[in-house]
Structures are given as C-alpha cells and as structure tokens.
DNA sequence: CATATTTGGTCTGGTGAACAGACCAAATTG
DNA sequence: CAATTTGGTCTGTTCACCAGACCAAATATG
C-alpha cells in the first residue's frame, strides 16, 4: 500500500502485514509463486490481471522483500524470499477457510508432504510427521473439486500434474500437433 | 467483493476467501470483533474508517455469514458467527508474519491460553497444552512493542487491560474526574 | 541473417471504489 | 423534555483498477 491512506497506525502488526499483502491480487500472485510461476507473462496468463497492476504489485512485493527479481538469464524471474516463503501458513489457512466456509467445498488442490506422501491436515501439519513441513517439501495435485474447464491457461494446465512447490513450473505447451504425432 | 470484477474463477478457494475478507478494512474489522468490539461507533472509533465503507463491509460480512447482527437491545451489535470465529488462524498467522517481517518487531499484543496462562507460540499453539486453543479461550494483553500514544481512542484504551477474546469490550470511559475521586 | 513473435513492461482514458464531510432519524442521556 | 450519541445514508472529490494502445528488448522462425 504505502499509497493513499496508510492504515499503519493501528497498533497491531496485522495492519502492517495488510499494507504489504492486503491489496487486491497480491496474495494470488504470491500463491502462484509458491506454485513455481516465476515470469510476468505466466502470472498474467493465470490471473487475468492488468499489466499495469501486476507491475505495481510486483514492485510493492520487491520493495517489501517478499520477492526478489533475478535478471541473470534473459527475461526476469520473480522468486520468493525467505519472508515470502514465510507467507505459506497465511495462504494455506486462508485457502482452507475458503474451502470450508464458502459454497461448495471439494478441495480444488491437495497438498501432501513429499517425504512421506501424507496429505496435510487443515492446519497445514503432516499427520504422519506431526509438524508443518516447509512449503518446499510439499507436492500439489488437483483435488476432487478441480474443474479443468474453469481455467485453461498454460499455468492451469501445467498444474494438472502433481508439482513440487517452489520448483519452476514448466509452462511450455507440450506441442499437441507437432510432436508425438509424426 | 462480488462487485466489479469477480476473481472467483480461480480454481483455488483462496480467491473465494479473498472475495469475502480480501477487501480493504475487512480483516481489521473481524479482528476487532475478536477483541470484543461489537458496535458500529466503536469500530469507527478504533479504525478511522469512513461510515459508508464500514457500513458496506458489515453488509458484506453479514451476507457472507461471517457476522450476525443482533438487534434485540437498542443499538445493533455485530457478532462473529462460527464461520467468523474460524478466521482466527488467518488473523493470527498474518499478524505474526507482520510482526516478524516488517520493520521493528516487538509484539504489540500478546495472546495467552486462559486455562493455563501460557503464551501462544508463532503457530497459535499453546506450548503447554500442545494444541491450538479456540479464540474464546484466549486472553489478549499489551506487549513490549505496545505504544499507547499511537492510538488513544476508547477501544485502544480498553485494550490496555488484559481481555478475554470474544467477550464484550467495555468502551465506556472510566470517568477519570467524576468517580473514585470524591 | 532478416523478420515475426513473444515478453516485459509503460502510458493513456474511462469507470468504479474510498474518503471527508454534510445530513438525518432513532435511541439514549441529562 | 432537550441535548447528545448512535447508526446510518447521501453527497462531491480523489484515487485505484481496468482495457487497451504502444514500445523496446529478447527470442523464435524461415
């Protein structure tokens, strides 16, 4: 935020957190970063967000130290910092709340602990190991509520396969007409 | 949200949750409800939010089933429903994130488990009891980072004393000149 | 290598939301 | 009963968001 009206004088750190991640789109962008989305165009393809706003949000997240920008290879890549990865519990609990307390509720995505294969509980803990794994130790896969018709961009398609969080997501289409047909 | 552009086609329930609690001010209002704030004027006094926007947010939260409105006694009171109380982990983890990952970080408020007196850890668990207490079993009190100068409205003053979450907060001033002086 | 396309943005104009503040009826206080 | 508080609604103005035009650099294609 930092723009317009600052509601940071609230004594509570909740307000501070909301200044960083409380704006429209911001948490969805961060969630996509957990999924391994790293590039501007992929974020746009998955979120249907205007270029100007995406650019502004990325700048805010860079300033806040939630993301870093890696310009080493051709097109820039946006990566979560440690502060960004610390947002995982927020995203997970909010997502679970949405699952339980909004209409219709079959999970669209399921998270499991890579080390033991167990699905996480509602608190984000691994029931087998008895603690909350770091997001980098998790695997996402589509759940029973998943409806592939809902979104059909390249990021959504890539996420139809189980994927290790925080590892880069391959959004290059698998060339349906050219390869494997010859 | 439901207004303007719906970003509910995201396959993820995170987007659904954000439609309800992702708008400006909404989570701060819900947090105040946990603190025991129940009335329109008290929310306004504590949050410095415009009347029109507070009114709109309360309507959204009522529609979403996060709050109920009790008109039984004179002025209306807004109370958290079960769905609303289920937002506690979201508020706690987001607040903790703000505490650790924004500048300056001494907790402004500390939460402890009423049953055993132990302070909660960063996950919202009671270290003594080994699980996360319901918010109704918690006590808030000012922490070392608390700066009473920052806000001096009647709600902030009432919260300078330890207070049981979800129980009504008494915001009537303690009449500094009239009582206890005679 | 020349050209076409994709990528990663910036910069408009138009529209909807937030803000400060006026206004008002009902409830409460004195 | 009069004054004040409460719980709103209704302005006009400012600000954020959106769609879409535009553009330079990087990449892909012939």
GROMACS .gro file of C-alpha atoms (C1' of nucleotides) in nm:
model
  424
    1UNK     CA    1   0.000   0.000   0.000
    2UNK     CA    2   0.201   0.296   0.121
    3UNK     CA    3  -0.006   0.483  -0.135
    4UNK     CA    4  -0.316   0.677  -0.047
    5UNK     CA    5  -0.417   0.627   0.308
    6UNK     CA    6  -0.186   0.436   0.534
    7UNK     CA    7  -0.369   0.237   0.791
    8UNK     CA    8  -0.042   0.152   0.960
    9UNK     CA    9  -0.104   0.342   1.276
   10UNK     CA   10  -0.309   0.058   1.405
   11UNK     CA   11  -0.114  -0.071   1.699
   12UNK     CA   12  -0.139  -0.416   1.551
   13UNK     CA   13   0.102  -0.577   1.308
   14UNK     CA   14  -0.195  -0.710   1.120
   15UNK     CA   15  -0.229  -0.369   0.962
   16UNK     CA   16   0.138  -0.369   0.867
   17UNK     CA   17   0.104  -0.708   0.704
   18UNK     CA   18  -0.202  -0.591   0.517
   19UNK     CA   19  -0.012  -0.296   0.378
   20UNK     CA   20   0.213  -0.545   0.201
   21UNK     CA   21  -0.016  -0.832   0.110
   22UNK     CA   22  -0.362  -0.686   0.163
   23UNK     CA   23  -0.414  -0.530  -0.173
   24UNK     CA   24  -0.619  -0.683  -0.446
   25UNK     CA   25  -0.433  -0.962  -0.633
   26UNK     CA   26  -0.128  -0.965  -0.407
   27UNK     CA   27  -0.189  -1.294  -0.226
   28UNK     CA   28  -0.287  -1.463  -0.550
   29UNK     CA   29   0.043  -1.356  -0.700
   30UNK     CA   30   0.232  -1.492  -0.402
   31UNK     CA   31   0.038  -1.817  -0.420
   32UNK     CA   32   0.137  -1.855  -0.784
   33UNK     CA   33   0.500  -1.801  -0.685
   34UNK     CA   34   0.465  -2.096  -0.446
   35UNK     CA   35   0.335  -2.297  -0.739
   36UNK     CA   36   0.655  -2.223  -0.926
   37UNK     CA   37   0.530  -1.944  -1.150
   38UNK     CA   38   0.816  -1.701  -1.199
   39UNK     CA   39   0.754  -1.491  -1.503
   40UNK     CA   40   0.546  -1.183  -1.572
   41UNK     CA   41   0.363  -1.335  -1.867
   42UNK     CA   42   0.278  -1.653  -1.679
   43UNK     CA   43   0.132  -1.458  -1.389
   44UNK     CA   44  -0.073  -1.261  -1.633
   45UNK     CA   45  -0.191  -1.570  -1.815
   46UNK     CA   46  -0.305  -1.735  -1.493
   47UNK     CA   47  -0.454  -1.439  -1.313
   48UNK     CA   48  -0.613  -1.222  -1.582
   49UNK     CA   49  -0.467  -0.918  -1.415
   50UNK     CA   50  -0.393  -0.597  -1.598
   51UNK     CA   51  -0.030  -0.536  -1.686
   52UNK     CA   52  -0.013  -0.208  -1.500
   53UNK     CA   53  -0.149  -0.355  -1.179
   54UNK     CA   54   0.069  -0.664  -1.197
   55UNK     CA   55   0.370  -0.442  -1.246
   56UNK     CA   56   0.272  -0.229  -0.948
   57UNK     CA   57   0.214  -0.533  -0.725
   58UNK     CA   58   0.547  -0.687  -0.815
   59UNK     CA   59   0.719  -0.360  -0.732
   60UNK     CA   60   0.546  -0.350  -0.395
   61UNK     CA   61   0.645  -0.708  -0.321
   62UNK     CA   62   1.004  -0.641  -0.424
   63UNK     CA   63   1.017  -0.332  -0.202
   64UNK     CA   64   0.871  -0.527   0.088
   65UNK     CA   65   1.129  -0.803   0.047
   66UNK     CA   66   0.873  -1.070  -0.033
   67UNK     CA   67   1.010  -1.130  -0.381
   68UNK     CA   68   1.349  -1.091  -0.550
   69UNK     CA   69   1.400  -1.033  -0.916
   70UNK     CA   70   1.657  -1.244  -1.096
   71UNK     CA   71   1.777  -1.081  -1.418
   72UNK     CA   72   2.063  -1.319  -1.483
   73UNK     CA   73   1.906  -1.501  -1.774
   74UNK     CA   74   1.717  -1.319  -2.049
   75UNK     CA   75   1.374  -1.248  -1.910
   76UNK     CA   76   1.342  -1.155  -1.544
   77UNK     CA   77   1.222  -1.409  -1.293
   78UNK     CA   78   1.047  -1.333  -0.965
   79UNK     CA   79   1.136  -1.556  -0.673
   80UNK     CA   80   1.008  -1.576  -0.318
   81UNK     CA   81   1.250  -1.464  -0.049
   82UNK     CA   82   1.250  -1.618   0.294
   83UNK     CA   83   0.998  -1.356   0.406
   84UNK     CA   84   0.785  -1.453   0.110
   85UNK     CA   85   0.807  -1.823   0.189
   86UNK     CA   86   0.701  -1.739   0.545
   87UNK     CA   87   0.365  -1.641   0.400
   88UNK     CA   88   0.279  -2.003   0.330
   89UNK     CA   89   0.078  -2.055   0.651
   90UNK     CA   90  -0.127  -1.747   0.572
   91UNK     CA   91  -0.210  -1.867   0.223
   92UNK     CA   92  -0.283  -2.219   0.340
   93UNK     CA   93  -0.512  -2.124   0.627
   94UNK     CA   94  -0.698  -1.866   0.422
   95UNK     CA   95  -0.743  -2.116   0.143
   96UNK     CA   96  -0.873  -2.376   0.385
   97UNK     CA   97  -1.115  -2.126   0.530
   98UNK     CA   98  -1.246  -2.056   0.181
   99UNK     CA   99  -1.283  -2.426   0.123
  100UNK     CA  100  -1.488  -2.481   0.438
  101UNK     CA  101  -1.686  -2.161   0.459
  102UNK     CA  102  -1.786  -2.070   0.106
  103UNK     CA  103  -2.043  -2.250  -0.103
  104UNK     CA  104  -1.948  -2.587  -0.247
  105UNK     CA  105  -1.642  -2.734  -0.092
  106UNK     CA  106  -1.440  -3.003  -0.250
  107UNK     CA  107  -1.074  -2.911  -0.246
  108UNK     CA  108  -0.951  -2.798  -0.584
  109UNK     CA  109  -0.593  -2.875  -0.491
  110UNK     CA  110  -0.444  -3.110  -0.237
  111UNK     CA  111  -0.108  -3.070  -0.067
  112UNK     CA  112   0.098  -3.362   0.053
  113UNK     CA  113   0.429  -3.399   0.231
  114UNK     CA  114   0.681  -3.517  -0.028
  115UNK     CA  115   0.893  -3.704   0.228
  116UNK     CA  116   0.614  -3.936   0.343
  117UNK     CA  117   0.335  -3.892   0.092
  118UNK     CA  118   0.075  -3.795   0.355
  119UNK     CA  119  -0.182  -3.525   0.279
  120UNK     CA  120  -0.172  -3.220   0.504
  121UNK     CA  121  -0.447  -3.160   0.759
  122UNK     CA  122  -0.645  -2.838   0.790
  123UNK     CA  123  -0.374  -2.674   0.998
  124UNK     CA  124  -0.106  -2.743   0.737
  125UNK     CA  125   0.053  -3.015   0.951
  126UNK     CA  126   0.162  -3.352   0.822
  127UNK     CA  127  -0.035  -3.606   1.033
  128UNK     CA  128   0.240  -3.867   0.991
  129UNK     CA  129   0.533  -3.649   1.086
  130UNK     CA  130   0.345  -3.438   1.340
  131UNK     CA  131   0.465  -3.097   1.228
  132UNK     CA  132   0.413  -2.845   0.949
  133UNK     CA  133   0.654  -2.909   0.660
  134UNK     CA  134   0.819  -2.620   0.483
  135UNK     CA  135   0.644  -2.536   0.157
  136UNK     CA  136   0.945  -2.663  -0.038
  137UNK     CA  137   0.871  -3.011   0.094
  138UNK     CA  138   0.518  -3.014  -0.043
  139UNK     CA  139   0.355  -3.151  -0.355
  140UNK     CA  140   0.038  -3.001  -0.506
  141UNK     CA  141  -0.202  -3.204  -0.710
  142UNK     CA  142  -0.557  -3.144  -0.835
  143UNK     CA  143  -0.829  -3.248  -0.591
  144UNK     CA  144  -1.184  -3.379  -0.639
  145UNK     CA  145  -1.329  -3.029  -0.669
  146UNK     CA  146  -1.092  -2.949  -0.951
  147UNK     CA  147  -1.262  -2.842  -1.269
  148UNK     CA  148  -1.017  -2.805  -1.556
  149UNK     CA  149  -1.278  -2.625  -1.766
  150UNK     CA  150  -1.275  -2.337  -1.527
  151UNK     CA  151  -0.940  -2.206  -1.637
  152UNK     CA  152  -0.747  -2.332  -1.933
  153UNK     CA  153  -0.442  -2.112  -1.945
  154UNK     CA  154  -0.099  -2.271  -1.967
  155UNK     CA  155  -0.030  -2.235  -1.597
  156UNK     CA  156  -0.355  -2.408  -1.501
  157UNK     CA  157  -0.274  -2.687  -1.747
  158UNK     CA  158   0.074  -2.731  -1.608
  159UNK     CA  159  -0.076  -2.764  -1.260
  160UNK     CA  160  -0.291  -3.057  -1.364
  161UNK     CA  161   0.012  -3.271  -1.293
  162UNK     CA  162   0.147  -3.310  -0.940
  163UNK     CA  163   0.411  -3.049  -0.882
  164UNK     CA  164   0.672  -2.979  -0.616
  165UNK     CA  165   0.615  -2.634  -0.463
  166UNK     CA  166   0.875  -2.365  -0.523
  167UNK     CA  167   1.033  -2.552  -0.814
  168UNK     CA  168   0.994  -2.383  -1.153
  169UNK     CA  169   0.676  -2.473  -1.334
  170UNK     CA  170   0.717  -2.567  -1.699
  171UNK     CA  171   0.457  -2.369  -1.889
  172UNK     CA  172   0.578  -2.451  -2.240
  173UNK     CA  173   0.295  -2.634  -2.407
  174UNK     CA  174   0.363  -2.996  -2.491
  175UNK     CA  175   0.319  -2.917  -2.861
  176UNK     CA  176  -0.003  -3.111  -2.921
  177UNK     CA  177   0.010  -3.103  -3.302
  178UNK     CA  178   0.373  -3.109  -3.390
  179UNK     CA  179   0.546  -3.364  -3.172
  180UNK     CA  180   0.437  -3.718  -3.097
  181UNK     CA  181   0.213  -3.726  -3.399
  182UNK     CA  182   0.451  -3.758  -3.698
  183UNK     CA  183  -1.627  -0.846  -0.331
  184UNK     CA  184  -1.888  -0.963  -0.577
  185UNK     CA  185  -1.872  -0.609  -0.701
  186UNK     CA  186  -1.672  -0.503  -1.002
  187UNK     CA  187  -1.455  -0.779  -1.129
  188UNK     CA  188  -1.502  -1.119  -0.973
  189UNK     CA  189  -1.181  -1.307  -0.945
  190UNK     CA  190  -1.366  -1.614  -0.832
  191UNK     CA  191  -1.294  -1.821  -1.137
  192UNK     CA  192  -0.955  -1.901  -0.998
  193UNK     CA  193  -0.968  -2.273  -0.937
  194UNK     CA  194  -0.845  -2.204  -0.585
  195UNK     CA  195  -1.056  -2.133  -0.280
  196UNK     CA  196  -0.808  -1.868  -0.187
  197UNK     CA  197  -0.980  -1.641  -0.436
  198UNK     CA  198  -1.318  -1.721  -0.283
  199UNK     CA  199  -1.191  -1.638   0.061
  200UNK     CA  200  -1.046  -1.313  -0.067
  201UNK     CA  201  -1.379  -1.213  -0.212
  202UNK     CA  202  -1.514  -1.212   0.142
  203UNK     CA  203  -1.224  -1.093   0.355
  204UNK     CA  204  -0.980  -0.956   0.097
  205UNK     CA  205  -1.116  -0.607   0.073
  206UNK     CA  206  -0.963  -0.312   0.243
  207UNK     CA  207  -1.052  -0.291   0.617
  208UNK     CA  208  -1.236  -0.622   0.631
  209UNK     CA  209  -0.982  -0.823   0.829
  210UNK     CA  210  -0.924  -0.536   1.069
  211UNK     CA  211  -1.297  -0.526   1.137
  212UNK     CA  212  -1.302  -0.900   1.202
  213UNK     CA  213  -1.000  -0.870   1.430
  214UNK     CA  214  -1.180  -0.605   1.633
  215UNK     CA  215  -1.478  -0.839   1.664
  216UNK     CA  216  -1.244  -1.096   1.818
  217UNK     CA  217  -1.135  -0.828   2.063
  218UNK     CA  218  -1.496  -0.791   2.171
  219UNK     CA  219  -1.584  -0.480   1.974
  220UNK     CA  220  -1.947  -0.510   1.871
  221UNK     CA  221  -2.083  -0.171   1.783
  222UNK     CA  222  -2.068   0.050   1.478
  223UNK     CA  223  -1.938   0.352   1.662
  224UNK     CA  224  -1.666   0.155   1.841
  225UNK     CA  225  -1.540   0.010   1.513
  226UNK     CA  226  -1.532   0.357   1.371
  227UNK     CA  227  -1.352   0.499   1.671
  228UNK     CA  228  -1.082   0.234   1.657
  229UNK     CA  229  -1.031   0.206   1.283
  230UNK     CA  230  -1.079   0.558   1.147
  231UNK     CA  231  -1.284   0.415   0.866
  232UNK     CA  232  -1.547   0.615   0.681
  233UNK     CA  233  -1.905   0.547   0.777
  234UNK     CA  234  -2.008   0.448   0.427
  235UNK     CA  235  -1.729   0.195   0.389
  236UNK     CA  236  -1.780   0.045   0.733
  237UNK     CA  237  -2.147   0.007   0.655
  238UNK     CA  238  -2.066  -0.164   0.324
  239UNK     CA  239  -1.815  -0.400   0.486
  240UNK     CA  240  -2.054  -0.501   0.760
  241UNK     CA  241  -2.317  -0.579   0.499
  242UNK     CA  242  -2.069  -0.793   0.306
  243UNK     CA  243  -1.970  -0.980   0.621
  244UNK     CA  244  -2.334  -1.034   0.716
  245UNK     CA  245  -2.412  -1.166   0.367
  246UNK     CA  246  -2.111  -1.395   0.381
  247UNK     CA  247  -2.217  -1.535   0.716
  248UNK     CA  248  -1.910  -1.410   0.900
  249UNK     CA  249  -2.109  -1.182   1.129
  250UNK     CA  250  -2.461  -1.175   1.263
  251UNK     CA  251  -2.647  -0.867   1.368
  252UNK     CA  252  -2.825  -0.867   1.699
  253UNK     CA  253  -3.099  -0.604   1.718
  254UNK     CA  254  -3.252  -0.729   2.039
  255UNK     CA  255  -3.132  -0.445   2.257
  256UNK     CA  256  -3.144  -0.085   2.142
  257UNK     CA  257  -2.840  -0.036   1.922
  258UNK     CA  258  -2.740  -0.321   1.693
  259UNK     CA  259  -2.446  -0.544   1.782
  260UNK     CA  260  -2.232  -0.733   1.536
  261UNK     CA  261  -2.115  -1.076   1.648
  262UNK     CA  262  -1.889  -1.333   1.489
  263UNK     CA  263  -2.057  -1.649   1.367
  264UNK     CA  264  -1.880  -1.982   1.372
  265UNK     CA  265  -1.751  -1.911   1.021
  266UNK     CA  266  -1.621  -1.581   1.150
  267UNK     CA  267  -1.451  -1.739   1.450
  268UNK     CA  268  -1.289  -1.983   1.208
  269UNK     CA  269  -1.095  -1.688   1.071
  270UNK     CA  270  -0.884  -1.668   1.385
  271UNK     CA  271  -0.590  -1.870   1.247
  272UNK     CA  272  -0.580  -1.644   0.942
  273UNK     CA  273  -0.567  -1.331   1.153
  274UNK     CA  274  -0.313  -1.477   1.393
  275UNK     CA  275  -0.071  -1.605   1.128
  276UNK     CA  276  -0.095  -1.288   0.923
  277UNK     CA  277  -0.036  -1.078   1.231
  278UNK     CA  278   0.264  -1.290   1.326
  279UNK     CA  279   0.403  -1.254   0.975
  280UNK     CA  280   0.372  -0.878   1.005
  281UNK     CA  281   0.548  -0.891   1.339
  282UNK     CA  282   0.846  -1.086   1.203
  283UNK     CA  283   0.877  -0.948   0.855
  284UNK     CA  284   0.808  -0.579   0.876
  285UNK     CA  285   1.037  -0.321   1.029
  286UNK     CA  286   1.061  -0.306   1.407
  287UNK     CA  287   0.919  -0.610   1.573
  288UNK     CA  288   0.819  -0.623   1.931
  289UNK     CA  289   0.474  -0.768   1.967
  290UNK     CA  290   0.213  -0.503   2.036
  291UNK     CA  291  -0.024  -0.758   2.178
  292UNK     CA  292   0.035  -1.097   2.338
  293UNK     CA  293  -0.212  -1.383   2.345
  294UNK     CA  294  -0.218  -1.643   2.617
  295UNK     CA  295  -0.422  -1.952   2.687
  296UNK     CA  296  -0.664  -1.864   2.967
  297UNK     CA  297  -0.678  -2.220   3.101
  298UNK     CA  298  -0.305  -2.249   3.171
  299UNK     CA  299  -0.169  -1.896   3.137
  300UNK     CA  300   0.089  -1.989   2.872
  301UNK     CA  301   0.162  -1.752   2.585
  302UNK     CA  302   0.089  -1.886   2.238
  303UNK     CA  303   0.374  -1.973   2.003
  304UNK     CA  304   0.406  -1.842   1.647
  305UNK     CA  305   0.171  -2.107   1.512
  306UNK     CA  306  -0.106  -2.015   1.754
  307UNK     CA  307  -0.049  -2.328   1.960
  308UNK     CA  308  -0.032  -2.338   2.338
  309UNK     CA  309   0.311  -2.489   2.419
  310UNK     CA  310   0.182  -2.630   2.747
  311UNK     CA  311  -0.131  -2.795   2.613
  312UNK     CA  312   0.014  -2.888   2.276
  313UNK     CA  313  -0.272  -2.770   2.060
  314UNK     CA  314  -0.428  -2.450   1.929
  315UNK     CA  315  -0.693  -2.318   2.171
  316UNK     CA  316  -1.015  -2.175   2.037
  317UNK     CA  317  -1.007  -1.795   2.031
  318UNK     CA  318  -1.267  -1.785   2.311
  319UNK     CA  319  -1.008  -1.943   2.541
  320UNK     CA  320  -0.754  -1.669   2.483
  321UNK     CA  321  -0.654  -1.356   2.668
  322UNK     CA  322  -0.502  -1.052   2.494
  323UNK     CA  323  -0.276  -0.813   2.671
  324UNK     CA  324  -0.043  -0.535   2.555
  325UNK     CA  325   0.311  -0.649   2.466
  326UNK     CA  326   0.650  -0.476   2.488
  327UNK     CA  327   0.607  -0.312   2.148
  328UNK     CA  328   0.285  -0.155   2.259
  329UNK     CA  329   0.279   0.219   2.229
  330UNK     CA  330  -0.030   0.369   2.385
  331UNK     CA  331   0.044   0.705   2.223
  332UNK     CA  332  -0.013   0.560   1.881
  333UNK     CA  333  -0.387   0.535   1.919
  334UNK     CA  334  -0.588   0.680   2.201
  335UNK     CA  335  -0.943   0.604   2.110
  336UNK     CA  336  -1.166   0.439   2.368
  337UNK     CA  337  -1.125   0.093   2.218
  338UNK     CA  338  -0.747   0.115   2.228
  339UNK     CA  339  -0.767   0.234   2.589
  340UNK     CA  340  -0.998  -0.051   2.686
  341UNK     CA  341  -0.748  -0.296   2.536
  342UNK     CA  342  -0.470  -0.174   2.762
  343UNK     CA  343  -0.608  -0.415   3.017
  344UNK     CA  344  -0.592  -0.791   2.963
  345UNK     CA  345  -0.912  -0.902   2.796
  346UNK     CA  346  -1.078  -1.231   2.718
  347UNK     CA  347  -1.135  -1.265   2.342
  348UNK     CA  348  -1.492  -1.269   2.212
  349UNK     CA  349  -1.631  -1.125   2.535
  350UNK     CA  350  -1.779  -0.777   2.502
  351UNK     CA  351  -1.530  -0.499   2.548
  352UNK     CA  352  -1.636  -0.222   2.781
  353UNK     CA  353  -1.566   0.103   2.600
  354UNK     CA  354  -1.742   0.335   2.840
  355UNK     CA  355  -1.475   0.562   2.977
  356UNK     CA  356  -1.392   0.507   3.340
  357UNK     CA  357  -1.494   0.864   3.416
  358UNK     CA  358  -1.150   0.991   3.522
  359UNK     CA  359  -1.277   1.301   3.702
  360UNK     CA  360  -1.607   1.200   3.844
  361UNK     CA  361  -1.576   0.861   4.009
  362UNK     CA  362  -1.309   0.734   4.252
  363UNK     CA  363  -1.204   1.084   4.340
  364UNK     CA  364  -1.480   1.213   4.572
  365DC     C1'  365   2.087  -1.327  -4.107
  366DA     C1'  366   1.616  -1.086  -4.160
  367DT     C1'  367   1.184  -1.096  -3.993
  368DA     C1'  368   0.793  -1.226  -3.687
  369DT     C1'  369   0.654  -1.310  -3.243
  370DT     C1'  370   0.677  -1.313  -2.758
  371DT     C1'  371   0.799  -1.089  -2.345
  372DG     C1'  372   0.802  -0.725  -2.008
  373DG     C1'  373   0.677  -0.358  -1.943
  374DT     C1'  374   0.477   0.193  -1.967
  375DC     C1'  375   0.113   0.518  -2.073
  376DT     C1'  376  -0.323   0.660  -2.179
  377DG     C1'  377  -0.872   0.732  -2.093
  378DG     C1'  378  -1.282   0.566  -1.862
  379DT     C1'  379  -1.508   0.359  -1.454
  380DG     C1'  380  -1.584   0.209  -1.006
  381DA     C1'  381  -1.442   0.236  -0.511
  382DA     C1'  382  -1.273   0.507  -0.095
  383DC     C1'  383  -1.261   0.938   0.159
  384DA     C1'  384  -1.419   1.357   0.410
  385DG     C1'  385  -1.796   1.563   0.546
  386DA     C1'  386  -2.298   1.706   0.544
  387DC     C1'  387  -2.726   1.539   0.681
  388DC     C1'  388  -3.090   1.283   0.941
  389DA     C1'  389  -3.393   0.970   1.236
  390DA     C1'  390  -3.396   0.686   1.632
  391DA     C1'  391  -3.212   0.583   2.079
  392DT     C1'  392  -3.002   0.733   2.496
  393DT     C1'  393  -2.861   1.062   2.846
  394DG     C1'  394  -2.922   1.455   3.143
  395DC     C1'  395  -3.836   1.743   2.757
  396DA     C1'  396  -3.379   1.897   2.550
  397DA     C1'  397  -2.911   1.764   2.426
  398DT     C1'  398  -2.622   1.423   2.278
  399DT     C1'  399  -2.493   0.990   2.093
  400DT     C1'  400  -2.566   0.631   1.772
  401DG     C1'  401  -2.624   0.423   1.326
  402DG     C1'  402  -2.660   0.507   0.944
  403DT     C1'  403  -2.739   0.748   0.417
  404DC     C1'  404  -2.604   1.078   0.066
  405DT     C1'  405  -2.319   1.391  -0.149
  406DG     C1'  406  -1.865   1.555  -0.430
  407DT     C1'  407  -1.383   1.463  -0.487
  408DT     C1'  408  -0.985   1.179  -0.512
  409DC     C1'  409  -0.773   0.761  -0.607
  410DA     C1'  410  -0.717   0.283  -0.770
  411DC     C1'  411  -0.836  -0.055  -1.125
  412DC     C1'  412  -0.932  -0.190  -1.593
  413DA     C1'  413  -0.900  -0.241  -2.102
  414DG     C1'  414  -0.629  -0.144  -2.448
  415DA     C1'  415  -0.269   0.116  -2.720
  416DC     C1'  416   0.206   0.147  -2.754
  417DC     C1'  417   0.703   0.021  -2.740
  418DA     C1'  418   1.188  -0.178  -2.680
  419DA     C1'  419   1.434  -0.585  -2.594
  420DA     C1'  420   1.462  -1.077  -2.622
  421DT     C1'  421   1.350  -1.486  -2.858
  422DA     C1'  422   1.187  -1.777  -3.227
  423DT     C1'  423   1.127  -1.865  -3.720
  424DG     C1'  424   1.239  -1.902  -4.215
   0.00000   0.00000   0.00000
